[in-house]
């Protein structure tokens, strides 16, 4: 053709002079291998979210001025190392039947199988200022994303 493009597929490069049999990997196998290095957690990701809920955890009263909420978010696949975490968008916690946006979110402890998230809310919804119930990390929009990166 005139564009000088050369397209090729199904190639396996080898080191040395001896060729080995072609290695065929399924899409699922390749995805698991890639997720050891990078994962996204979002409302639109059905593998780690049910109707926007990612994790359950505990909540503690913060001097009746808000709540300190802690959840453990599990990864889809064990990562190769404890990842670096980033977040975009607004997450909220579901407490006492109400979704309340997080004021601050911190990724406190990263492990190869999950991440501990701590969030603070200024508008806690418990009538008596106490808490300690089951809560969930919740995404209000499909654009809210957590990213786990464990590059080499």
mmCIF file of C-alpha atoms in Angstrom:
data_model
loop_
_atom_site.group_PDB
_atom_site.id
_atom_site.type_symbol
_atom_site.label_atom_id
_atom_site.label_comp_id
_atom_site.label_asym_id
_atom_site.label_seq_id
_atom_site.Cartn_x
_atom_site.Cartn_y
_atom_site.Cartn_z
ATOM 1 C CA UNK A 1 0.000 0.000 0.000
ATOM 2 C CA UNK A 2 1.042 3.630 -0.287
ATOM 3 C CA UNK A 3 0.970 4.523 3.432
ATOM 4 C CA UNK A 4 4.128 2.469 4.104
ATOM 5 C CA UNK A 5 2.458 0.779 7.109
ATOM 6 C CA UNK A 6 3.455 -2.748 7.905
ATOM 7 C CA UNK A 7 0.914 -4.620 10.078
ATOM 8 C CA UNK A 8 1.733 -7.905 11.745
ATOM 9 C CA UNK A 9 0.100 -10.055 14.435
ATOM 10 C CA UNK A 10 0.719 -13.379 16.162
ATOM 11 C CA UNK A 11 4.465 -12.855 16.598
ATOM 12 C CA UNK A 12 6.554 -14.212 19.440
ATOM 13 C CA UNK A 13 10.110 -12.925 19.862
ATOM 14 C CA UNK A 14 12.738 -15.263 21.258
ATOM 15 C CA UNK A 15 16.130 -14.723 22.824
ATOM 16 C CA UNK A 16 18.733 -17.064 21.309
ATOM 17 C CA UNK A 17 18.684 -19.319 18.275
ATOM 18 C CA UNK A 18 16.144 -21.953 19.442
ATOM 19 C CA UNK A 19 12.441 -21.311 18.863
ATOM 20 C CA UNK A 20 9.916 -22.491 21.467
ATOM 21 C CA UNK A 21 6.257 -23.366 20.806
ATOM 22 C CA UNK A 22 3.969 -20.349 20.413
ATOM 23 C CA UNK A 23 2.436 -19.340 23.745
ATOM 24 C CA UNK A 24 -1.341 -18.861 23.577
ATOM 25 C CA UNK A 25 -2.956 -17.021 26.488
ATOM 26 C CA UNK A 26 -6.657 -16.508 27.001
ATOM 27 C CA UNK A 27 -8.044 -13.010 27.500
ATOM 28 C CA UNK A 28 -8.930 -13.890 31.127
ATOM 29 C CA UNK A 29 -5.395 -15.113 31.847
ATOM 30 C CA UNK A 30 -3.837 -12.013 30.287
ATOM 31 C CA UNK A 31 -6.200 -9.738 32.261
ATOM 32 C CA UNK A 32 -5.226 -11.363 35.582
ATOM 33 C CA UNK A 33 -1.546 -10.925 34.699
ATOM 34 C CA UNK A 34 -2.111 -7.225 33.931
ATOM 35 C CA UNK A 35 -4.150 -6.644 37.109
ATOM 36 C CA UNK A 36 -1.114 -7.621 39.177
ATOM 37 C CA UNK A 37 0.311 -4.226 38.066
ATOM 38 C CA UNK A 38 -2.744 -1.965 37.695
ATOM 39 C CA UNK A 39 -6.408 -2.016 38.739
ATOM 40 C CA UNK A 40 -9.276 0.448 38.676
ATOM 41 C CA UNK A 41 -12.119 0.374 41.154
ATOM 42 C CA UNK A 42 -15.246 2.183 40.028
ATOM 43 C CA UNK A 43 -19.021 2.011 40.074
ATOM 44 C CA UNK A 44 -19.026 0.732 36.506
ATOM 45 C CA UNK A 45 -16.654 -2.119 37.396
ATOM 46 C CA UNK A 46 -19.025 -4.984 38.219
ATOM 47 C CA UNK A 47 -16.179 -7.217 39.437
ATOM 48 C CA UNK A 48 -15.594 -5.168 42.589
ATOM 49 C CA UNK A 49 -18.742 -3.055 42.937
ATOM 50 C CA UNK A 50 -22.385 -3.910 43.553
ATOM 51 C CA UNK A 51 -24.604 -0.913 42.779
ATOM 52 C CA UNK A 52 -21.686 1.371 43.630
ATOM 53 C CA UNK A 53 -20.719 -0.289 46.935
ATOM 54 C CA UNK A 54 -17.067 -1.326 47.187
ATOM 55 C CA UNK A 55 -16.451 -2.285 50.801
ATOM 56 C CA UNK A 56 -17.857 -2.447 54.292
ATOM 57 C CA UNK A 57 -16.185 -1.249 57.454
ATOM 58 C CA UNK A 58 -16.647 0.649 60.693
ATOM 59 C CA UNK A 59 -17.381 4.208 61.694
ATOM 60 C CA UNK A 60 -16.437 6.069 64.867
ATOM 61 C CA UNK A 61 -17.715 9.303 66.323
ATOM 62 C CA UNK A 62 -15.392 12.288 65.881
ATOM 63 C CA UNK A 63 -16.374 14.422 68.907
ATOM 64 C CA UNK A 64 -19.956 14.695 67.568
ATOM 65 C CA UNK A 65 -18.676 16.845 64.698
ATOM 66 C CA UNK A 66 -18.491 14.105 62.136
ATOM 67 C CA UNK A 67 -17.496 10.533 61.602
ATOM 68 C CA UNK A 68 -14.208 8.781 61.016
ATOM 69 C CA UNK A 69 -14.939 5.914 58.654
ATOM 70 C CA UNK A 70 -12.649 3.015 57.821
ATOM 71 C CA UNK A 71 -13.122 0.423 55.098
ATOM 72 C CA UNK A 72 -10.987 -2.278 53.538
ATOM 73 C CA UNK A 73 -11.316 -2.377 49.742
ATOM 74 C CA UNK A 74 -10.305 -5.747 48.273
ATOM 75 C CA UNK A 75 -8.577 -5.971 44.910
ATOM 76 C CA UNK A 76 -9.857 -8.174 42.086
ATOM 77 C CA UNK A 77 -6.488 -9.922 41.809
ATOM 78 C CA UNK A 78 -3.537 -10.110 44.195
ATOM 79 C CA UNK A 79 -1.094 -7.407 43.112
ATOM 80 C CA UNK A 80 2.642 -7.963 42.687
ATOM 81 C CA UNK A 81 3.450 -5.446 45.460
ATOM 82 C CA UNK A 82 1.618 -3.029 47.747
ATOM 83 C CA UNK A 83 0.271 -0.439 45.295
ATOM 84 C CA UNK A 84 0.279 3.338 45.143
ATOM 85 C CA UNK A 85 -3.312 4.604 45.256
ATOM 86 C CA UNK A 86 -4.966 7.595 43.589
ATOM 87 C CA UNK A 87 -8.564 8.754 43.529
ATOM 88 C CA UNK A 88 -10.655 10.972 41.275
ATOM 89 C CA UNK A 89 -14.234 12.076 41.808
ATOM 90 C CA UNK A 90 -16.253 12.128 45.027
ATOM 91 C CA UNK A 91 -16.874 9.072 47.150
ATOM 92 C CA UNK A 92 -19.338 8.913 49.996
ATOM 93 C CA UNK A 93 -20.155 6.556 52.827
ATOM 94 C CA UNK A 94 -23.574 5.077 53.416
ATOM 95 C CA UNK A 95 -24.411 5.500 57.108
ATOM 96 C CA UNK A 96 -27.820 5.028 58.770
ATOM 97 C CA UNK A 97 -29.541 4.804 55.397
ATOM 98 C CA UNK A 98 -28.057 8.075 54.074
ATOM 99 C CA UNK A 99 -25.163 8.704 51.649
ATOM 100 C CA UNK A 100 -22.851 11.422 52.992
ATOM 101 C CA UNK A 101 -19.963 12.752 50.874
ATOM 102 C CA UNK A 102 -16.477 12.319 52.315
ATOM 103 C CA UNK A 103 -14.653 15.447 53.447
ATOM 104 C CA UNK A 104 -11.228 13.801 53.301
ATOM 105 C CA UNK A 105 -10.073 10.404 52.085
ATOM 106 C CA UNK A 106 -6.721 8.801 52.856
ATOM 107 C CA UNK A 107 -5.296 5.487 51.732
ATOM 108 C CA UNK A 108 -3.635 4.473 54.997
ATOM 109 C CA UNK A 109 -2.309 0.995 54.476
ATOM 110 C CA UNK A 110 -1.768 -0.739 51.147
ATOM 111 C CA UNK A 111 -1.455 -4.496 50.896
ATOM 112 C CA UNK A 112 -1.124 -6.801 47.906
ATOM 113 C CA UNK A 113 -4.763 -7.905 48.290
ATOM 114 C CA UNK A 114 -6.443 -4.637 49.327
ATOM 115 C CA UNK A 115 -6.249 -1.105 50.675
ATOM 116 C CA UNK A 116 -7.441 0.457 53.919
ATOM 117 C CA UNK A 117 -9.313 3.732 53.318
ATOM 118 C CA UNK A 118 -10.029 6.256 56.056
ATOM 119 C CA UNK A 119 -12.470 9.083 55.427
ATOM 120 C CA UNK A 120 -13.735 11.963 57.531
ATOM 121 C CA UNK A 121 -17.188 13.488 57.245
ATOM 122 C CA UNK A 122 -18.237 16.806 58.762
ATOM 123 C CA UNK A 123 -21.945 16.047 58.450
ATOM 124 C CA UNK A 124 -22.441 12.835 60.367
ATOM 125 C CA UNK A 125 -25.999 11.543 60.203
ATOM 126 C CA UNK A 126 -26.521 9.729 63.514
ATOM 127 C CA UNK A 127 -29.107 11.506 65.689
ATOM 128 C CA UNK A 128 -27.226 10.953 68.960
ATOM 129 C CA UNK A 129 -23.749 11.620 67.539
ATOM 130 C CA UNK A 130 -22.676 8.025 68.006
ATOM 131 C CA UNK A 131 -21.744 5.458 65.424
ATOM 132 C CA UNK A 132 -20.126 2.090 65.053
ATOM 133 C CA UNK A 133 -22.407 0.538 62.471
ATOM 134 C CA UNK A 134 -21.646 -1.141 59.196
ATOM 135 C CA UNK A 135 -20.852 1.335 56.428
ATOM 136 C CA UNK A 136 -19.819 1.122 52.800
ATOM 137 C CA UNK A 137 -17.510 3.000 50.510
ATOM 138 C CA UNK A 138 -19.890 4.241 47.832
ATOM 139 C CA UNK A 139 -19.514 5.947 44.476
ATOM 140 C CA UNK A 140 -22.200 8.448 43.527
ATOM 141 C CA UNK A 141 -21.186 8.627 39.873
ATOM 142 C CA UNK A 142 -19.715 6.297 37.309
ATOM 143 C CA UNK A 143 -16.749 8.682 36.900
ATOM 144 C CA UNK A 144 -15.516 8.215 40.465
ATOM 145 C CA UNK A 145 -12.452 5.978 40.334
ATOM 146 C CA UNK A 146 -9.757 4.562 42.613
ATOM 147 C CA UNK A 147 -6.574 3.408 40.869
ATOM 148 C CA UNK A 148 -4.028 0.949 42.257
ATOM 149 C CA UNK A 149 -0.592 0.949 40.604
ATOM 150 C CA UNK A 150 2.180 -1.535 41.407
ATOM 151 C CA UNK A 151 4.571 -0.912 38.528
ATOM 152 C CA UNK A 152 8.087 -2.304 38.496
#
